[in-house]
Coordinates of C-alpha atoms in Angstrom, one line a residue:
Chain A
M1 CA 14.7 47.2 3.2
T2 CA 12.6 50.6 1.8
P3 CA 12.6 49.9 -2.0
L4 CA 10.8 46.5 -1.1
L5 CA 8.5 48.2 1.1
D6 CA 7.7 50.8 -1.6
G7 CA 7.4 48.1 -4.1
S8 CA 5.2 45.6 -4.9
A9 CA 4.0 42.3 -3.0
Q10 CA 5.1 40.1 -6.1
G11 CA 8.3 42.0 -5.8
I12 CA 9.0 41.1 -2.0
A13 CA 7.9 37.5 -3.2
A14 CA 10.4 37.3 -5.7
A15 CA 12.9 38.7 -3.4
V16 CA 12.3 36.2 -0.9
E17 CA 11.9 33.6 -3.0
G18 CA 15.2 34.0 -5.0
G19 CA 17.0 34.5 -1.5
F20 CA 17.6 38.2 -1.7
A21 CA 15.8 38.8 1.2
S22 CA 14.2 36.7 3.8
A23 CA 10.6 36.9 5.2
V24 CA 11.6 37.8 8.5
E25 CA 13.9 40.8 7.3
V26 CA 10.6 42.0 5.5
T27 CA 8.1 41.7 8.1
E28 CA 10.8 43.4 10.7
A29 CA 11.1 46.4 8.2
A30 CA 7.0 46.4 7.6
L31 CA 6.5 46.5 11.5
G32 CA 9.2 48.9 12.2
R33 CA 7.2 51.2 9.5
I34 CA 4.1 50.6 10.9
E35 CA 5.7 52.1 14.0
A36 CA 7.3 54.7 13.1
R37 CA 4.0 56.3 10.7
D38 CA 0.9 55.0 11.7
D39 CA 0.7 57.8 14.5
A40 CA -0.3 60.2 11.3
Y41 CA -2.3 57.7 9.2
G42 CA -4.6 56.0 11.8
A43 CA -4.5 52.9 9.8
F44 CA -4.1 50.3 12.1
T45 CA -6.0 49.3 15.1
D46 CA -4.2 46.0 16.0
I47 CA -0.6 44.7 15.3
V48 CA 0.1 41.3 15.4
A49 CA 4.0 41.2 15.5
R50 CA 4.7 37.7 17.5
R51 CA 2.5 36.2 14.6
A52 CA 3.9 37.9 11.8
L53 CA 7.4 37.2 12.6
A54 CA 6.2 33.6 13.3
K55 CA 4.8 32.9 9.8
A56 CA 7.8 34.9 8.3
A57 CA 10.2 32.4 10.2
A58 CA 8.3 29.4 8.9
I59 CA 8.5 30.6 5.0
D60 CA 11.9 31.3 5.4
A61 CA 12.4 27.4 7.0
A62 CA 10.1 26.2 4.3
R63 CA 12.1 27.7 1.4
A64 CA 15.5 26.5 2.9
R65 CA 13.9 23.3 3.2
G66 CA 13.3 23.8 -1.0
E67 CA 9.8 23.8 -0.6
R68 CA 7.6 26.6 -2.7
V69 CA 6.8 29.3 -0.8
G70 CA 3.7 31.1 -2.7
P71 CA 3.3 33.5 -5.0
L72 CA 2.7 35.9 -2.0
A73 CA 5.7 34.9 -0.1
G74 CA 6.6 37.1 3.0
A75 CA 4.4 40.1 1.6
P76 CA 2.7 41.8 4.7
F77 CA -0.9 42.5 4.8
A78 CA -3.4 43.6 6.8
V79 CA -7.4 43.7 7.3
K80 CA -9.8 45.6 7.6
N81 CA -11.2 45.1 11.4
L82 CA -14.4 43.2 10.7
F83 CA -12.3 40.3 9.4
D84 CA -12.0 37.5 12.3
V85 CA -8.5 37.4 13.4
K86 CA -7.8 34.6 15.5
G87 CA -7.0 35.8 19.0
L88 CA -8.7 39.3 18.4
A89 CA -12.0 40.8 19.4
T90 CA -13.5 41.2 15.9
R91 CA -14.6 45.0 16.9
A92 CA -16.1 45.7 13.2
G93 CA -14.9 49.5 14.2
S94 CA -17.1 49.7 17.3
K95 CA -17.0 50.2 21.0
I96 CA -19.7 47.2 21.2
N97 CA -18.0 44.3 19.7
R98 CA -14.7 44.8 21.8
D99 CA -16.5 42.9 24.3
L100 CA -17.0 39.9 22.1
P101 CA -14.4 36.8 23.1
P102 CA -11.5 36.8 20.7
A103 CA -12.0 35.0 17.4
A104 CA -11.3 31.2 17.4
A105 CA -10.2 31.1 14.2
D106 CA -9.3 33.4 11.0
A107 CA -11.8 34.3 8.2
T108 CA -11.4 32.3 5.2
L109 CA -9.7 35.2 3.2
V110 CA -7.2 35.6 5.8
A111 CA -6.2 31.9 5.7
K112 CA -6.4 31.7 1.8
L113 CA -3.7 34.8 1.4
E114 CA -1.6 33.0 4.2
A115 CA -1.8 30.1 2.3
A116 CA -0.5 32.1 -0.4
G117 CA 2.8 33.3 1.6
A118 CA 1.4 36.4 2.9
V119 CA 2.4 37.5 6.3
L120 CA -1.0 39.0 8.2
V121 CA 0.7 42.0 10.2
G122 CA -2.4 43.6 11.9
A123 CA -6.4 45.1 11.9
L124 CA -7.3 48.3 10.1
N125 CA -9.3 50.9 11.4
M126 CA -12.7 51.5 10.0
G127 CA -15.8 53.1 10.2
E128 CA -18.3 51.9 12.7
Y129 CA -20.3 48.8 11.5
A130 CA -18.7 49.7 8.2
Y131 CA -22.4 51.9 8.2
D132 CA -19.6 55.1 6.9
F133 CA -18.0 56.4 3.8
T134 CA -15.7 59.0 5.4
G135 CA -12.9 56.7 7.3
E136 CA -13.7 58.6 10.7
N137 CA -14.5 56.6 14.0
A138 CA -15.7 58.0 17.1
H139 CA -13.8 55.4 19.0
D140 CA -10.4 54.6 17.3
G141 CA -10.2 58.2 15.6
P142 CA -10.3 58.9 12.2
S143 CA -8.0 56.8 9.3
R144 CA -6.0 59.8 7.9
N145 CA -5.4 60.6 3.7
P146 CA -1.6 59.5 3.5
H147 CA -1.5 62.0 0.5
D148 CA -2.7 65.0 2.4
L149 CA -3.4 64.1 6.6
A150 CA -6.3 66.5 7.1
H151 CA -8.5 64.7 4.5
M152 CA -10.6 61.7 5.2
A153 CA -9.1 58.5 3.7
G154 CA -13.0 57.5 2.8
G155 CA -14.7 55.0 4.3
S156 CA -15.8 52.4 5.4
S157 CA -12.3 50.7 4.7
G158 CA -10.6 53.8 5.2
G159 CA -7.8 52.2 7.5
S160 CA -7.0 49.8 4.3
G161 CA -7.1 52.8 1.8
A162 CA -4.5 54.6 4.1
A163 CA -2.4 51.6 5.0
V164 CA -1.7 50.9 1.3
A165 CA -1.5 54.5 0.2
G166 CA 0.7 55.3 3.2
G167 CA 3.3 52.4 2.2
L168 CA 2.6 50.6 5.4
V169 CA 1.6 47.2 3.4
P170 CA 1.2 46.5 -0.1
I171 CA -2.1 44.6 0.1
A172 CA -4.8 45.2 2.5
L173 CA -8.1 43.6 2.5
G174 CA -11.7 45.5 3.0
S175 CA -15.1 45.2 2.6
D176 CA -17.7 47.0 -0.1
T177 CA -21.6 47.3 0.9
N178 CA -22.2 50.8 -0.9
G179 CA -18.7 51.5 -2.1
S180 CA -16.6 51.0 0.9
I181 CA -13.5 49.5 -1.1
R182 CA -14.0 52.0 -4.1
V183 CA -14.7 55.1 -2.2
P184 CA -11.1 54.5 -0.1
S185 CA -9.5 53.8 -3.2
S186 CA -10.5 57.3 -4.9
F187 CA -9.7 59.0 -1.9
C188 CA -6.4 57.7 -1.2
G189 CA -5.1 56.7 -4.8
T190 CA -5.0 52.8 -4.3
F191 CA -6.3 50.2 -7.0
G192 CA -9.3 48.5 -5.4
L193 CA -11.4 45.3 -6.4
K194 CA -14.9 44.9 -5.5
P195 CA -15.4 41.5 -7.1
T196 CA -18.7 40.0 -8.3
Y197 CA -21.5 39.4 -5.2
G198 CA -21.1 36.1 -3.9
R199 CA -18.0 35.6 -5.5
L200 CA -15.4 35.5 -2.4
S201 CA -16.4 33.8 0.6
R202 CA -17.4 36.1 3.7
A203 CA -16.9 33.2 6.0
R204 CA -15.8 34.6 10.1
T205 CA -16.2 38.2 9.0
F206 CA -18.9 40.6 10.8
P207 CA -21.7 41.7 8.6
F208 CA -23.6 44.7 7.7
V209 CA -26.2 43.9 4.6
A210 CA -26.4 40.3 3.9
S211 CA -28.1 41.3 0.6
L212 CA -25.1 43.7 -0.6
D213 CA -22.0 42.4 1.5
H214 CA -18.7 42.0 -0.5
L215 CA -15.4 41.2 0.7
G216 CA -11.8 42.2 -1.5
P217 CA -8.5 43.9 -1.8
F218 CA -6.4 47.0 -2.3
A219 CA -3.0 47.4 -3.5
R220 CA -0.6 49.9 -5.1
S221 CA -0.5 47.7 -8.2
V222 CA -3.1 45.6 -10.5
T223 CA -0.5 42.7 -10.3
D224 CA -0.9 42.6 -7.0
L225 CA -4.6 43.3 -7.0
A226 CA -4.6 40.4 -8.8
L227 CA -2.5 38.4 -7.1
A228 CA -4.6 38.7 -4.2
Y229 CA -7.9 37.8 -6.0
D230 CA -6.6 34.8 -7.7
A231 CA -5.7 33.5 -3.8
M232 CA -8.8 34.1 -2.1
L233 CA -10.7 31.9 -4.9
G234 CA -12.3 29.0 -4.3
R235 CA -15.5 27.6 -2.8
D236 CA -15.9 27.9 0.7
S237 CA -18.6 25.2 2.7
D238 CA -18.8 27.7 5.3
D239 CA -20.3 30.6 3.6
P240 CA -23.6 29.7 2.8
A241 CA -24.2 33.0 0.9
Q242 CA -21.1 32.1 -1.5
A243 CA -22.2 31.4 -5.5
D244 CA -21.6 28.2 -6.7
V245 CA -20.0 29.5 -9.8
A246 CA -16.3 28.1 -11.1
P247 CA -13.2 30.3 -9.8
M248 CA -11.8 32.3 -12.9
P249 CA -8.4 33.3 -12.2
S250 CA -7.4 36.3 -13.8
A251 CA -3.5 35.7 -14.2
L252 CA -3.7 34.4 -17.4
T253 CA -5.0 37.1 -19.3
L254 CA -4.0 39.9 -17.1
H255 CA -1.4 41.5 -19.6
D256 CA -3.2 41.0 -22.7
G257 CA -4.4 44.6 -23.2
I258 CA -7.5 45.7 -24.3
G259 CA -7.6 43.9 -27.3
D260 CA -11.4 44.1 -28.9
L261 CA -13.2 44.7 -25.8
R262 CA -16.1 47.4 -26.2
I263 CA -15.5 50.0 -23.7
A264 CA -18.2 52.9 -22.9
K265 CA -18.5 55.5 -20.5
L266 CA -21.9 55.7 -18.7
G267 CA -24.1 58.6 -19.3
G268 CA -26.9 59.8 -17.1
W269 CA -27.2 59.7 -13.5
F270 CA -23.1 58.7 -13.7
A271 CA -22.4 62.3 -15.6
R272 CA -23.9 64.9 -13.3
S273 CA -23.8 65.5 -9.7
G274 CA -20.0 65.8 -9.2
D275 CA -17.2 67.9 -9.4
P276 CA -16.1 68.2 -12.8
C277 CA -12.9 66.4 -11.7
A278 CA -14.9 63.2 -11.3
F279 CA -15.7 63.6 -14.7
E280 CA -12.5 64.7 -16.3
A281 CA -11.0 61.5 -14.7
V282 CA -13.5 59.2 -16.5
D283 CA -13.1 61.0 -19.8
R284 CA -8.9 60.4 -19.7
V285 CA -9.4 56.7 -18.9
A286 CA -11.9 56.9 -21.7
A287 CA -10.2 58.8 -24.1
A288 CA -6.6 56.0 -23.2
L289 CA -9.1 53.3 -23.7
N290 CA -10.3 54.8 -27.5
A291 CA -14.1 54.6 -25.8
T292 CA -16.0 56.7 -27.5
R293 CA -19.6 55.6 -26.5
T294 CA -22.0 56.7 -24.2
V295 CA -24.2 54.5 -22.7
E296 CA -27.0 54.8 -20.1
L297 CA -28.3 52.5 -17.0
A298 CA -31.7 54.2 -17.4
G299 CA -33.0 53.0 -13.9
A300 CA -29.4 54.0 -11.7
A301 CA -31.4 56.4 -9.7
K302 CA -34.2 54.2 -8.6
A303 CA -31.2 51.5 -8.1
R304 CA -29.4 53.8 -5.7
A305 CA -32.5 54.6 -3.3
A306 CA -33.5 51.0 -3.5
A307 CA -29.6 50.2 -2.1
Y308 CA -30.1 53.0 0.3
L309 CA -33.4 51.3 2.0
I310 CA -32.3 47.7 1.7
T311 CA -29.3 49.2 3.9
M312 CA -31.2 51.2 6.1
A313 CA -33.5 48.2 6.7
E314 CA -31.3 45.0 7.0
G315 CA -28.5 47.0 8.9
A316 CA -30.6 48.3 11.6
A317 CA -32.3 44.6 11.9
L318 CA -28.6 43.3 12.4
H319 CA -28.3 46.0 15.3
L320 CA -31.5 46.2 16.8
G321 CA -30.9 44.4 20.2
R322 CA -27.9 46.6 20.4
L323 CA -29.8 49.8 19.5
R324 CA -32.0 48.9 22.1
T325 CA -29.5 48.3 25.3
R326 CA -26.5 49.9 24.4
A327 CA -27.8 53.1 22.1
Q328 CA -25.1 55.1 24.1
D329 CA -22.4 53.0 23.3
F330 CA -22.6 53.5 19.3
D331 CA -20.9 56.3 17.1
P332 CA -23.9 58.9 17.3
D333 CA -23.5 59.4 13.4
V334 CA -24.3 55.6 12.8
R335 CA -26.8 55.2 15.5
D336 CA -29.2 57.4 14.6
R337 CA -29.1 56.1 11.1
L338 CA -29.7 52.7 12.1
I339 CA -32.5 54.1 14.6
A340 CA -34.3 55.4 11.3
G341 CA -33.9 52.4 9.4
A342 CA -35.6 50.5 12.0
M343 CA -38.7 52.5 11.3
L344 CA -38.8 51.5 7.8
P345 CA -42.2 50.2 6.0
G346 CA -41.5 47.2 5.2
A347 CA -43.3 47.6 1.9
W348 CA -40.5 49.7 0.8
V349 CA -37.6 47.1 1.2
A350 CA -39.7 44.5 -0.2
Q351 CA -40.4 47.0 -3.6
A352 CA -36.4 47.3 -3.1
Q353 CA -36.0 44.2 -3.7
K354 CA -37.8 43.7 -6.5
F355 CA -36.6 46.4 -8.1
R356 CA -33.0 44.8 -7.6
R357 CA -34.0 42.1 -10.2
I358 CA -35.5 44.6 -12.7
F359 CA -32.1 46.5 -12.5
H360 CA -30.0 43.2 -12.7
T361 CA -32.0 42.7 -16.1
Q362 CA -31.0 46.3 -17.4
A363 CA -27.5 45.9 -17.1
L364 CA -27.5 42.2 -18.3
D365 CA -29.5 43.7 -21.4
L366 CA -26.6 46.5 -21.4
F367 CA -23.7 44.1 -21.6
R368 CA -24.6 42.4 -24.5
D369 CA -23.4 45.3 -26.4
V370 CA -20.7 46.6 -24.1
D371 CA -17.7 44.8 -22.4
I372 CA -16.6 47.5 -20.0
L373 CA -18.4 50.4 -18.5
L374 CA -16.6 53.5 -17.3
A375 CA -18.2 55.9 -14.3
P376 CA -16.6 58.0 -11.3
A377 CA -15.9 56.2 -8.2
T378 CA -16.9 59.4 -6.2
P379 CA -18.5 62.8 -6.9
V380 CA -15.4 64.4 -5.0
R381 CA -12.0 64.2 -4.0
A382 CA -11.2 63.4 -0.3
P383 CA -13.0 66.0 1.5
K384 CA -11.7 67.4 4.5
L385 CA -11.7 65.5 8.1
G386 CA -15.0 66.6 10.1
Q387 CA -16.8 67.9 7.2
R388 CA -20.3 67.2 6.8
T389 CA -21.9 68.7 3.9
F390 CA -20.8 69.3 0.2
T391 CA -22.6 71.1 -2.7
L392 CA -23.4 69.2 -5.5
D393 CA -25.2 70.7 -8.5
G394 CA -25.5 73.8 -6.3
E395 CA -27.4 71.5 -3.5
E396 CA -25.9 71.3 -0.2
L397 CA -25.7 67.7 0.8
L398 CA -25.1 65.8 3.4
L399 CA -21.9 64.2 3.0
R400 CA -22.2 61.0 4.7
P401 CA -25.1 59.7 3.0
N402 CA -24.4 60.8 -0.4
I403 CA -20.6 60.2 -1.0
G404 CA -21.3 56.7 -2.7
L405 CA -23.7 58.1 -5.5
F406 CA -22.0 56.3 -8.3
T407 CA -21.2 53.4 -6.5
Q408 CA -24.5 52.2 -4.9
P409 CA -26.1 51.6 -8.3
I410 CA -23.3 49.2 -9.2
S411 CA -23.1 47.3 -6.0
F412 CA -26.4 47.1 -5.8
I413 CA -26.6 44.6 -8.4
G414 CA -23.3 42.6 -7.3
L415 CA -21.2 43.9 -10.7
P416 CA -17.3 43.3 -10.4
V417 CA -15.4 46.6 -10.4
V418 CA -11.7 47.7 -10.5
A419 CA -11.4 51.2 -9.0
V420 CA -8.5 52.8 -10.5
P421 CA -6.9 55.9 -9.0
V422 CA -6.1 59.3 -11.7
W423 CA -4.2 62.3 -10.6
T424 CA -4.0 65.5 -12.1
A425 CA -0.7 67.6 -12.1
G426 CA -1.2 70.1 -9.4
E427 CA -3.6 68.3 -7.0
R428 CA -1.9 66.5 -4.1
L429 CA -5.2 64.2 -4.1
P430 CA -6.5 61.6 -6.7
I431 CA -9.8 60.7 -7.7
G432 CA -11.1 56.9 -8.9
V433 CA -12.6 55.6 -12.0
Q434 CA -14.7 52.3 -11.6
V435 CA -13.8 49.8 -14.4
I436 CA -17.1 47.9 -14.4
A437 CA -17.5 44.2 -15.9
P438 CA -20.4 41.9 -16.5
P439 CA -20.9 39.6 -13.5
W440 CA -18.1 37.2 -12.9
R441 CA -16.0 38.9 -15.0
E442 CA -13.3 40.1 -12.7
D443 CA -10.7 39.2 -15.2
L444 CA -12.0 41.8 -17.4
A445 CA -11.9 44.6 -15.2
L446 CA -8.4 43.6 -14.2
R447 CA -7.1 43.6 -17.3
V448 CA -8.8 47.3 -18.6
A449 CA -7.1 48.3 -15.1
R450 CA -3.5 46.9 -16.2
A451 CA -3.5 48.3 -19.7
L452 CA -4.3 51.8 -17.8
E453 CA -1.5 51.4 -15.6
R454 CA 0.5 50.4 -18.0
D455 CA 0.4 53.1 -20.6
G456 CA 1.0 55.6 -17.5
V457 CA -2.9 56.7 -17.2
V458 CA -3.2 55.6 -13.8
S459 CA -0.8 54.7 -10.9
A460 CA -1.1 54.2 -6.9
P461 CA 2.0 55.7 -5.8
V462 CA 3.5 55.9 -1.8
A463 CA 2.6 58.7 -0.2
H464 CA 5.4 61.0 1.1
V465 CA 6.7 60.2 4.3
P466 CA 4.3 62.7 6.5
Chain B
M1 CA -56.2 57.5 -3.3
M2 CA -53.5 60.2 -2.4
A3 CA -51.3 58.7 0.2
P4 CA -51.3 61.2 3.3
P5 CA -48.2 63.4 3.4
F6 CA -45.1 61.4 5.4
D7 CA -44.7 62.8 8.8
P8 CA -41.4 61.4 10.0
G9 CA -41.6 62.7 13.5
A10 CA -44.8 61.2 14.0
L11 CA -43.2 57.9 12.6
A12 CA -40.2 57.9 15.0
D13 CA -42.8 58.8 18.2
A14 CA -45.0 56.1 17.6
A15 CA -42.2 53.4 16.3
A16 CA -39.5 54.3 19.0
P17 CA -41.6 52.7 21.8
L18 CA -42.6 49.9 19.8
L19 CA -39.2 48.8 18.8
G20 CA -38.0 49.3 22.5
I21 CA -35.4 51.9 21.3
P22 CA -35.1 54.7 23.7
L23 CA -34.8 58.1 21.8
T24 CA -33.0 61.2 23.1
A25 CA -34.2 64.6 21.8
E26 CA -30.8 64.9 19.5
S27 CA -31.4 61.1 18.2
R28 CA -35.1 61.8 17.3
A29 CA -34.1 65.2 15.3
Q30 CA -31.5 63.0 13.3
A31 CA -33.3 60.0 13.0
I32 CA -36.1 62.2 11.5
V33 CA -33.4 63.5 9.2
H34 CA -32.6 60.1 7.9
L35 CA -36.4 58.7 7.7
S36 CA -37.1 62.1 5.3
I37 CA -34.2 61.2 3.1
A38 CA -35.4 57.7 3.1
A39 CA -38.9 58.9 2.0
Q40 CA -37.3 60.8 -0.8
Q41 CA -35.7 57.6 -1.6
A42 CA -39.1 55.5 -1.5
E43 CA -41.1 58.1 -3.6
L44 CA -38.5 57.9 -5.9
L45 CA -38.0 54.0 -5.9
L46 CA -42.1 53.5 -5.9
S47 CA -42.3 55.7 -8.8
A48 CA -40.6 52.5 -11.0
G49 CA -43.7 51.0 -11.8
I50 CA -43.0 47.7 -10.2
G51 CA -45.4 44.9 -11.0
D52 CA -47.3 42.4 -9.3
E53 CA -45.2 39.3 -10.9
D54 CA -42.0 40.8 -10.2
E55 CA -39.8 38.3 -8.3
P56 CA -37.8 40.0 -5.6
A57 CA -33.7 39.9 -6.4
P58 CA -32.9 36.9 -3.3
V59 CA -34.5 33.9 -4.4
Y60 CA -34.4 31.4 -1.4
R61 CA -33.3 27.9 -2.9
P62 CA -34.3 24.9 -0.1

């Protein structure tokens, strides 16, 4: 079963569909691998073995009856523990939420993946209340980077990155408010998709910043990323924030190559304040795509500032009651940022929302002339666990607030992004590049990522067993 | 008229009791660090020349 678990969800589904493996066998093997390896990775907080085996048995029974079993049949997946899983308290990385009653129903995206045949095996570690870029958690311990256990998995979807990179599951779901899919993808060397803001349903997930929250998949192949994304498309009346936009599946064009797409690197803000390796990775991707142009998003620094302020204020508003009554039960690093957020002048936040529209207009103007933008995903490779500061352009900065320098301006205006992992000979850890598309064009970002994967420029290998 | 210098300590001390948030010495110190970062971000943002007629991004649609 090892080759199947180290391979793709697509490969597992083909094996189950073709009768070469049963869904129960795959699920048992995945549960055994999680049991054997996850003490090292710290990726899982909950295992739902009974549910998983029952789902797998249902898939095998459906196949035996000659029914279609779905494009992800038998593929194990897991979700960041801010997704509702029926029967579990949705802890969202916190101690406080463990007091909530068990969820009465699954999150919409969990149900959609299961409808495509995937098998939920558990819930994943995350930074408390998603206010985190490190993957560390004061209550559950850190998610560790499977490629070097002394290093961060990244956050806040740290368990999602670690579970996929560690070969525990081929697909995981995470959330991304300011970079929480793209940062762990960069640190752990996985593919990650942050769709357009409003594209996928957020129903029955624990929020952080309503203006900026997105959900999306992690995977070790672009095809799996696209399969998961396509399976999760569709209007959901349970999510009032979802946009009324027609679904655009990516499968039909995924393997078309870059064709005549106009691709450019982002300069300015996106070409400074990082380790050289971050920019070298962008250069390698750009060279492979014959992208010679560099363009500017002039308002990026202000966009990042605005995203920062909206996050502080909306996050604090969400948690104000808990800050009043249960301050001692928060992770101190999260609590004190939220306390500061509760004190922000309202005028700053109102101006930030005005600037969001201005910056959105700037980006749409740029996309008249370009189809895809390239930028670093993180300014550095994964820092060591426990590291508090890093030095960028000669200035020592707090690490937690600044890992998202390059992701925040992009999610601020909700653009779809695929994070692709770049490896350098002699380095144990990867670093990611953002492949950024115009609003609602996830298909373009996935198509470019697939072309890079096909040409061997980017890849997401399973980490060596610890 | 020039805005007075931003004093995060004064803001924290005034706002915490108004918000009903208990503030330990450790939390106060860290909140001041984060308010100072926020003030730097706000200064940058407010230099953007945002106009009176600029609409904010989220538009409520009844």
